[in-house]
Coordinates of C-alpha atoms and ligand atoms in Angstrom, one line a residue:
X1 CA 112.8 167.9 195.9
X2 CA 112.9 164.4 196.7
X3 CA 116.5 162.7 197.9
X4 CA 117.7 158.5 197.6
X5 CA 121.1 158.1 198.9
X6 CA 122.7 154.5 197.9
X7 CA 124.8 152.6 200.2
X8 CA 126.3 149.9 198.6
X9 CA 127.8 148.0 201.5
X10 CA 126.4 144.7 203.5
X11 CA 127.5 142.7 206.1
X12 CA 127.5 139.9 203.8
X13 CA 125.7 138.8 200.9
X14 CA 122.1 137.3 201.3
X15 CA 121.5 133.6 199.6
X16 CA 118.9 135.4 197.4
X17 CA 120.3 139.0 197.1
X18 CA 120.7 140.7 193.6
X19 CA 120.5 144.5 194.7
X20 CA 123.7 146.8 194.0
X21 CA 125.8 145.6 197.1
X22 CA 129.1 144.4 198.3
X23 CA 130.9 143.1 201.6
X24 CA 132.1 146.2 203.7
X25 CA 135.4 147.3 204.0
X26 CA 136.2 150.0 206.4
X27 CA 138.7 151.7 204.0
X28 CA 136.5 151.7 201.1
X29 CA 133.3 153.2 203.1
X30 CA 135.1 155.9 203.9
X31 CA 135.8 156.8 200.4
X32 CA 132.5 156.0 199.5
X33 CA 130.9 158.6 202.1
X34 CA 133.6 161.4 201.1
X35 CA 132.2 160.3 197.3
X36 CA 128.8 160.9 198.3
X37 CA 129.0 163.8 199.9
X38 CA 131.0 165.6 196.8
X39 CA 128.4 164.0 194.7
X40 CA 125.7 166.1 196.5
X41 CA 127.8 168.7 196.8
X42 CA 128.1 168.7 192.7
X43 CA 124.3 168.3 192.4
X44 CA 124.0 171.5 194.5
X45 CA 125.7 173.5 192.6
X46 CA 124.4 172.6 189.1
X47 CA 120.9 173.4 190.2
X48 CA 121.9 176.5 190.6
X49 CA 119.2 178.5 191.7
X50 CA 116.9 176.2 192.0
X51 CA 114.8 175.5 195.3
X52 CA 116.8 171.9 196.5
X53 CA 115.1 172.0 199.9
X54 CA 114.2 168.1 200.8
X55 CA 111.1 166.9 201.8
X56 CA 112.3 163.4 202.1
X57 CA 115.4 161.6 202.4
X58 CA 116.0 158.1 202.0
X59 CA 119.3 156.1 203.0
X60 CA 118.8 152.3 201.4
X61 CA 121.0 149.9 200.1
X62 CA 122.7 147.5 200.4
X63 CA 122.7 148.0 204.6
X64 CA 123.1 151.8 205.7
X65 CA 123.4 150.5 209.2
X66 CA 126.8 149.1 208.9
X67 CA 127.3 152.8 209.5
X68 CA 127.0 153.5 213.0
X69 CA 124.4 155.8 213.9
X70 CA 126.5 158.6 214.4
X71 CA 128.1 158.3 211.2
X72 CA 124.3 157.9 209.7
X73 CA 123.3 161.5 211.9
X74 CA 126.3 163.1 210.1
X75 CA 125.8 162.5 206.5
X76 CA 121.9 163.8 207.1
X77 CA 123.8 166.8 208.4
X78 CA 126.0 167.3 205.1
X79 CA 122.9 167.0 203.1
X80 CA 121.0 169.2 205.1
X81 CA 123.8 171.6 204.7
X82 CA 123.9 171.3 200.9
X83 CA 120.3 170.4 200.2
X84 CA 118.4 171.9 202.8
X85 CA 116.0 170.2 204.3
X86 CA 112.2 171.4 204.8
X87 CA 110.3 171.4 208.2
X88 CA 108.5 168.0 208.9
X89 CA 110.6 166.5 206.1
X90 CA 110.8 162.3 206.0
X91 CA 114.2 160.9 206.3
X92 CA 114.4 157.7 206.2
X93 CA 117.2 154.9 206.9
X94 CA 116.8 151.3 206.9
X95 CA 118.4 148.9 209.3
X96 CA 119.3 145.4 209.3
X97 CA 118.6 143.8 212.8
X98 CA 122.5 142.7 212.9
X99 CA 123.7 145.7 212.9
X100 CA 122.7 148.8 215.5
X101 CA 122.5 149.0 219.1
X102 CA 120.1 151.1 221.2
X103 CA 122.4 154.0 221.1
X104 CA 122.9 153.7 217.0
X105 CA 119.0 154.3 217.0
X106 CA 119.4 157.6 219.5
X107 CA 122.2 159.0 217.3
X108 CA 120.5 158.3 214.1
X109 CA 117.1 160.2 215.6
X110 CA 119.0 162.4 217.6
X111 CA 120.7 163.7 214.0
X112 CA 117.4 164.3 212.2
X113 CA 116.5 160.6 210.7
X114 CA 112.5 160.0 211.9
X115 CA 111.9 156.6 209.7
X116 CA 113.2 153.5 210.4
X117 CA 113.0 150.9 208.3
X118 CA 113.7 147.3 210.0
X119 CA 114.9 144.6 207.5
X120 CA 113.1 141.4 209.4
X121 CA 112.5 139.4 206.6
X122 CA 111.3 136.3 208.0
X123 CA 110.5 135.5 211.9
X124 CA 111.7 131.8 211.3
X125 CA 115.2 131.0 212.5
X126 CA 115.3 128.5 209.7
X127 CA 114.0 131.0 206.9
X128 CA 116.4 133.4 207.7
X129 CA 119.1 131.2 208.0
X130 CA 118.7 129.6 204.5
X131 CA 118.2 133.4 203.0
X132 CA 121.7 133.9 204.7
X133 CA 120.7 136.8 207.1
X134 CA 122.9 137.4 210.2
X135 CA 120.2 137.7 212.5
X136 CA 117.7 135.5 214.3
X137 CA 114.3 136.1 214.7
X138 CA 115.2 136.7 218.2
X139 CA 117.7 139.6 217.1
X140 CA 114.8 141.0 214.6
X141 CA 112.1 141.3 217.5
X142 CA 115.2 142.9 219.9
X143 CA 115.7 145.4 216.9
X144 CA 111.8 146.2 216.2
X145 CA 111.6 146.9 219.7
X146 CA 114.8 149.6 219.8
X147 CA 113.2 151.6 216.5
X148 CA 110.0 151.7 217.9
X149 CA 111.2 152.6 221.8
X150 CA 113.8 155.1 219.5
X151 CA 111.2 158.0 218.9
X152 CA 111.8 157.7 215.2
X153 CA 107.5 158.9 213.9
X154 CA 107.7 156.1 212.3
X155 CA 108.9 152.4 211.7
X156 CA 108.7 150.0 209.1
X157 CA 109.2 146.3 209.0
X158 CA 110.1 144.1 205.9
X159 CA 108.4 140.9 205.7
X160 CA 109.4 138.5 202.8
X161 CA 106.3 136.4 201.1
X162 CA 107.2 133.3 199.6
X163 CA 110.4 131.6 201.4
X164 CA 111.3 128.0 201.4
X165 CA 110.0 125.8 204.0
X166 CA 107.1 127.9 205.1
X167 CA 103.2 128.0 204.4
X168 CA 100.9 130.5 205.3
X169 CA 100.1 129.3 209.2
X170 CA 103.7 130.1 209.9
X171 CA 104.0 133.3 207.8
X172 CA 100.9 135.0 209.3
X173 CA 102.3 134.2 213.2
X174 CA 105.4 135.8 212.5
X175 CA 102.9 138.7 210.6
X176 CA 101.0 138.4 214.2
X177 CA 104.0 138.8 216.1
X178 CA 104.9 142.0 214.1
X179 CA 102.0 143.3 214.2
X180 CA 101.9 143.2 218.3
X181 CA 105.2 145.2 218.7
X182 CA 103.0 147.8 216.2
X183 CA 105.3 149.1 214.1
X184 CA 103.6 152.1 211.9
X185 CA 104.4 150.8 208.1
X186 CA 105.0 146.8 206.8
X187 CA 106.3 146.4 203.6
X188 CA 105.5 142.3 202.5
X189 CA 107.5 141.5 199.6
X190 CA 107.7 137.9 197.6
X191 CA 110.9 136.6 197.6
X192 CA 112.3 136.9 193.9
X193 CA 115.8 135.2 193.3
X194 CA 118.6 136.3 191.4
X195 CA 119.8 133.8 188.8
X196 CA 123.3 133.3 189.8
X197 CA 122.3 133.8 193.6
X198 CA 123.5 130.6 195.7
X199 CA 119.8 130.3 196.4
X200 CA 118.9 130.4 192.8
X201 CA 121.9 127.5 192.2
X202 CA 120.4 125.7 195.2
X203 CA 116.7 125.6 193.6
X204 CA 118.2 124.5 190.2
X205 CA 120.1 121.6 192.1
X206 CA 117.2 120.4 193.7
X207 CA 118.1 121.4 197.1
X208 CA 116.0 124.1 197.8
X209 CA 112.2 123.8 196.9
X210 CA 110.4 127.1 195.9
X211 CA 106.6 127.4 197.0
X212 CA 104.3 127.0 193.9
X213 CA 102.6 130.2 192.8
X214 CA 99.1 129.4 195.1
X215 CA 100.9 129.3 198.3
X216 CA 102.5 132.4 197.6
X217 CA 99.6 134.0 196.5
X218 CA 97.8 132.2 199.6
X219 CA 99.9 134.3 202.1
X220 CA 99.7 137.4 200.4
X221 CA 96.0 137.2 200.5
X222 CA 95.8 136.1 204.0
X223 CA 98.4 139.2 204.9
X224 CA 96.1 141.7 203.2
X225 CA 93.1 140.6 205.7
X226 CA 95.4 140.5 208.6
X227 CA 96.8 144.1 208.1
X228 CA 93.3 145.0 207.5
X229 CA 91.6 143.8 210.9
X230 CA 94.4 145.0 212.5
X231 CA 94.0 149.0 211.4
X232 CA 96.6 148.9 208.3
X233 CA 95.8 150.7 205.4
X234 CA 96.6 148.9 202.6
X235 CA 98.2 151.8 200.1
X236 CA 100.5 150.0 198.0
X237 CA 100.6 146.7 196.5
X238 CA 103.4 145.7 198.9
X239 CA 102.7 148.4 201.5
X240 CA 100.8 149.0 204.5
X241 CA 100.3 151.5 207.1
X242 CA 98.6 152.8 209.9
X243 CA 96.7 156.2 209.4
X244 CA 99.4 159.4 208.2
X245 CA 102.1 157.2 208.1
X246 CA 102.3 156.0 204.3
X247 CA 106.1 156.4 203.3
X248 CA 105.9 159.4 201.8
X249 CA 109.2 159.4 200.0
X250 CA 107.7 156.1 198.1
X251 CA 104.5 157.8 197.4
X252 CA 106.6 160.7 195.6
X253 CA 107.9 157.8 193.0
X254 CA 104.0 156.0 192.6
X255 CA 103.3 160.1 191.9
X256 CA 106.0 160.7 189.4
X257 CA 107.5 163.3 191.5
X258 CA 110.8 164.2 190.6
X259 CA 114.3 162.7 192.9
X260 CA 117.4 162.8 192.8
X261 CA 119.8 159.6 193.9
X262 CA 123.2 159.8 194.2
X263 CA 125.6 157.0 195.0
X264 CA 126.7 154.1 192.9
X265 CA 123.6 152.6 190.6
X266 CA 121.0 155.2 192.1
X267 CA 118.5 156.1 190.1
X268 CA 117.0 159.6 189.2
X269 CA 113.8 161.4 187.8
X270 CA 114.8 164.8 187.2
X271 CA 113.6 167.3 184.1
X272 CA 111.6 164.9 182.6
X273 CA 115.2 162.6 182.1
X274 CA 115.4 158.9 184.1
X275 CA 118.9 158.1 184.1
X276 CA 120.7 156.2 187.0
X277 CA 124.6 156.3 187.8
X278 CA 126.9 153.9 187.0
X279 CA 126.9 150.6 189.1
X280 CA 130.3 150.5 189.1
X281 CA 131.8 151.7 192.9
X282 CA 135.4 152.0 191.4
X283 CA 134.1 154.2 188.2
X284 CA 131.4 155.9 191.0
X285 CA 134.7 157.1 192.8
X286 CA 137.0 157.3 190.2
X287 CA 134.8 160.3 188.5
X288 CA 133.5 161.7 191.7
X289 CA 136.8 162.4 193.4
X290 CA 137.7 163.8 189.9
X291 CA 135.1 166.5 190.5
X292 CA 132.6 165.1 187.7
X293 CA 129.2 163.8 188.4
X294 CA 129.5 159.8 188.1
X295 CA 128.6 158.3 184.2
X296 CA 124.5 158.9 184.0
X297 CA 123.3 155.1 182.2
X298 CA 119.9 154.5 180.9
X299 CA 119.2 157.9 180.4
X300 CA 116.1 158.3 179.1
X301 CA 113.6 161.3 178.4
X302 CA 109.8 160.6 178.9
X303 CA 107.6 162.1 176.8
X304 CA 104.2 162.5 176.7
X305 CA 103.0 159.2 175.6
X306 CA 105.9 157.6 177.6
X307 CA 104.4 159.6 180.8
X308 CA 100.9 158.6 180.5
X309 CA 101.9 154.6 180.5
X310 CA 104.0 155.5 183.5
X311 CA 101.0 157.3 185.2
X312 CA 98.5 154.5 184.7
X313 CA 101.8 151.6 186.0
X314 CA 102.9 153.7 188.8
X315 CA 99.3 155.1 189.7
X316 CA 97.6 151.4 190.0
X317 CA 100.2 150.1 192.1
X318 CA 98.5 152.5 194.8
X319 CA 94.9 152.4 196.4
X320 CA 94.8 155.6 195.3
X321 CA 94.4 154.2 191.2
X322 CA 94.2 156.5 188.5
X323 CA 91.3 158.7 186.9
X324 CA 88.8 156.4 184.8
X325 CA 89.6 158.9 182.1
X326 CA 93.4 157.6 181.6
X327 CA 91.9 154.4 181.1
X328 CA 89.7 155.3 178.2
X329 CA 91.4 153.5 175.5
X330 CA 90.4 150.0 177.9
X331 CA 87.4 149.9 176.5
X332 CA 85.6 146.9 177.6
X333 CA 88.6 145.4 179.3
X334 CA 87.7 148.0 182.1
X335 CA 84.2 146.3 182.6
X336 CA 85.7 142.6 182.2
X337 CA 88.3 143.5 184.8
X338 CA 85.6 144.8 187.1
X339 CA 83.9 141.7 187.0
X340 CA 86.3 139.6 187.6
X341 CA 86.8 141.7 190.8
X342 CA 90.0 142.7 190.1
X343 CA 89.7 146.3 189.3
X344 CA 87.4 148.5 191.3
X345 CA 85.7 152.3 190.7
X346 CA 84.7 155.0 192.8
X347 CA 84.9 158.8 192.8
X348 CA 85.5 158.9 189.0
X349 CA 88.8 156.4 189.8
X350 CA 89.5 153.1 189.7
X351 CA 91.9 150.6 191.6
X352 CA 93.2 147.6 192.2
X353 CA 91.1 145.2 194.4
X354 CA 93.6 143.0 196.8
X355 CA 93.0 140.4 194.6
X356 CA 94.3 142.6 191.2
X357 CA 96.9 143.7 193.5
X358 CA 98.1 140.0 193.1
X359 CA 98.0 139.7 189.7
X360 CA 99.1 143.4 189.1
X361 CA 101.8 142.8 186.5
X362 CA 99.1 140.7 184.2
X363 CA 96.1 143.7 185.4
X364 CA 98.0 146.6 184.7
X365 CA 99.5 144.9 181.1
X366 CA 95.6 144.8 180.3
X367 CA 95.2 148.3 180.8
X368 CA 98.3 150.1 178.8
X369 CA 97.6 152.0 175.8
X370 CA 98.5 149.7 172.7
Ligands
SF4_1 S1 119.4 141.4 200.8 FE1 119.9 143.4 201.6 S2 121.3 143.0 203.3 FE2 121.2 141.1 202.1 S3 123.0 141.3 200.7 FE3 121.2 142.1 199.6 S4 121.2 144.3 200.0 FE4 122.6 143.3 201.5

């Protein structure tokens, strides 16, 4: 059993941001926490018998670190308590560089979290200030450096592809200077605006110039061969990562391995149902302190037809691919593909090349059953 655990709360909002998340306020985190933990507590008992044992947890958000690191080592410990958690399991909480000191990072480790994942963003001081972040590229390095001296197994940076005002020169230094404090995982991600984000009002004013699909494209090539030469495996369209340190809780969703996520908005995959919980925090708390699980939207059940589409979206997003023989309704699209070096085979799979990692939305549409 796989757990996602939403924090909704953020410093402040990001110029570009259009994830499930709100300004903290002390009074209403607490509420939220009690909301969670009764949530999981719920979930526990309507599995009943079933074996809930994690093998991954993962705090995201919104920013998990505006808890402190105690407060982050306790709620692992009240869904160890509830859940269980299995030997080796991944738990995984990701910090923005505004937020923790060095002793945030011992607590968090010290209470059983062993991932770190480090919101960077950009190592441009003007980048990040247009995207609104609360940190320099000074702070982001200072924080990179605490996770990794932390003994967490394993950190992660985000790196955003794509921003205003940069090109691919400046994009791969800050990459280079990353890669030198050698985190174990980068996850490179192009900047997609929200359309009522003050970013995306600034780019329809004029203000703000986006970079035209080649430059992004540009970077992301000239990332791949970076993270290559310098020992990165790269697993996942956005992700890379040394040797035995692929986020395992990620790979469960590429899989179509069950989860569970509680909190406002989180999404589940659970008896063959995807369903997510209501967005709303006031109607998240309202039912949970009730004693009922929050409203389930979207739910859905996947069949088998459903599942095998899923298989072959979810499966090429990973070096891994999928079995040729999913893809046997391609046809000659397979071959065409191929040739245009997009899509390559081996073992009786096939995957996407770095370059049909790029154009993976248009690749993988080519390759789903009619
Ligand atoms: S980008 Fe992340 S830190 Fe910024 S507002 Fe959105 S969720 Fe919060």
């Amino acid at each position: 059993m796989r757990l996602y655990v939403h924090w909704p709360f953020c410093l402040s909002r990001c110029s570009y941001c259009d994830f499930n998340a709100r300004v903290c306020d002390e009074s209403r985190m607490r509420g939220y926490m009690a909301a969670l933990l009764a949530e999981i507590g719920l979930w526990r008992g309507l599995l009943g018998r079933r074996d809930t044992a994690l093998s991954s947890v993962y705090i995201g958000g919104g920013t998990p670190s505006t808890l402190s690191g105690e407060e982050i080592s306790s709620l692992v410990g009240g869904i160890a308590e509830r859940f269980g958690l299995r030997e080796g399991a991944e738990v995984t909480v990701e910090v923005n560089p505004a937020t923790w000191v060095a002793e945030d990072y011992a607590a968090a480790c010290a209470g059983g979290v062993n991932r770190l994942s480090i919101g960077v963003q950009s190592l441009g001081d003007d980048a990040l200030r247009l995207l609104g972040r609360k940190h320099d590229a000074a702070a982001a390095m200072r924080a990179l450096a605490k996770a990794t001296g932390s003994g967490a197994a394993s950190v992660s940076v985000d790196l955003l592809l794509g921003v205003p005002g940069g090109d691919a020169a400046s994009f791969l230094a800050g990459l280079r200077e990353v890669i030198a404090a050698a985190p174990q995982h980068v996850s490179l991600y192009a900047l997609t605006l929200s359309v009522n984000s003050p970013m995306s009002r600034a780019v329809r004013r004029g203000e703000v110039a986006m970079p035209e699909e080649d430059e992004v494209a540009e970077q992301y090539l000239a990332a791949c061969a970076e993270m290559e030469a310098a020992g990165y495996e790269h697993y996942e369209i956005s992700n890379f990562s040394l040797p035995g340190h692929a986020c395992r809780h990620n790979m469960a969703y590429w899989r179509r391995e069950e989860y569970l996520g509680v909190g406002a908005g989180a999404h589940s995959f659970l008896g063959g149902y995807r369903f997510h919980n209501t967005v709303s925090l006031l109607a998240y708390m309202r039912s949970v302190s009730r004693g009922g699980l929050p409203p389930a939207e979207g739910l859905e059940y996947v069949g088998e037809a459903e599942g095998r589409a899923e298989e072959i979206m979810l499966g090429l997003r990973t070096a891994r691919g999928v079995p040729r023989g999913i893809l046997a309704h391609g046809g000659s699209r397979l071959g065409d593909l191929e040739e245009m070096g997009l899509l390559a085979a081996g073992g009786g799979r096939v995957h996407l090349t770095a370059r049909g990692m790029l154009l993976s939305n248009e690749v993988i549409a080519e390759l789903l059953p009619a």
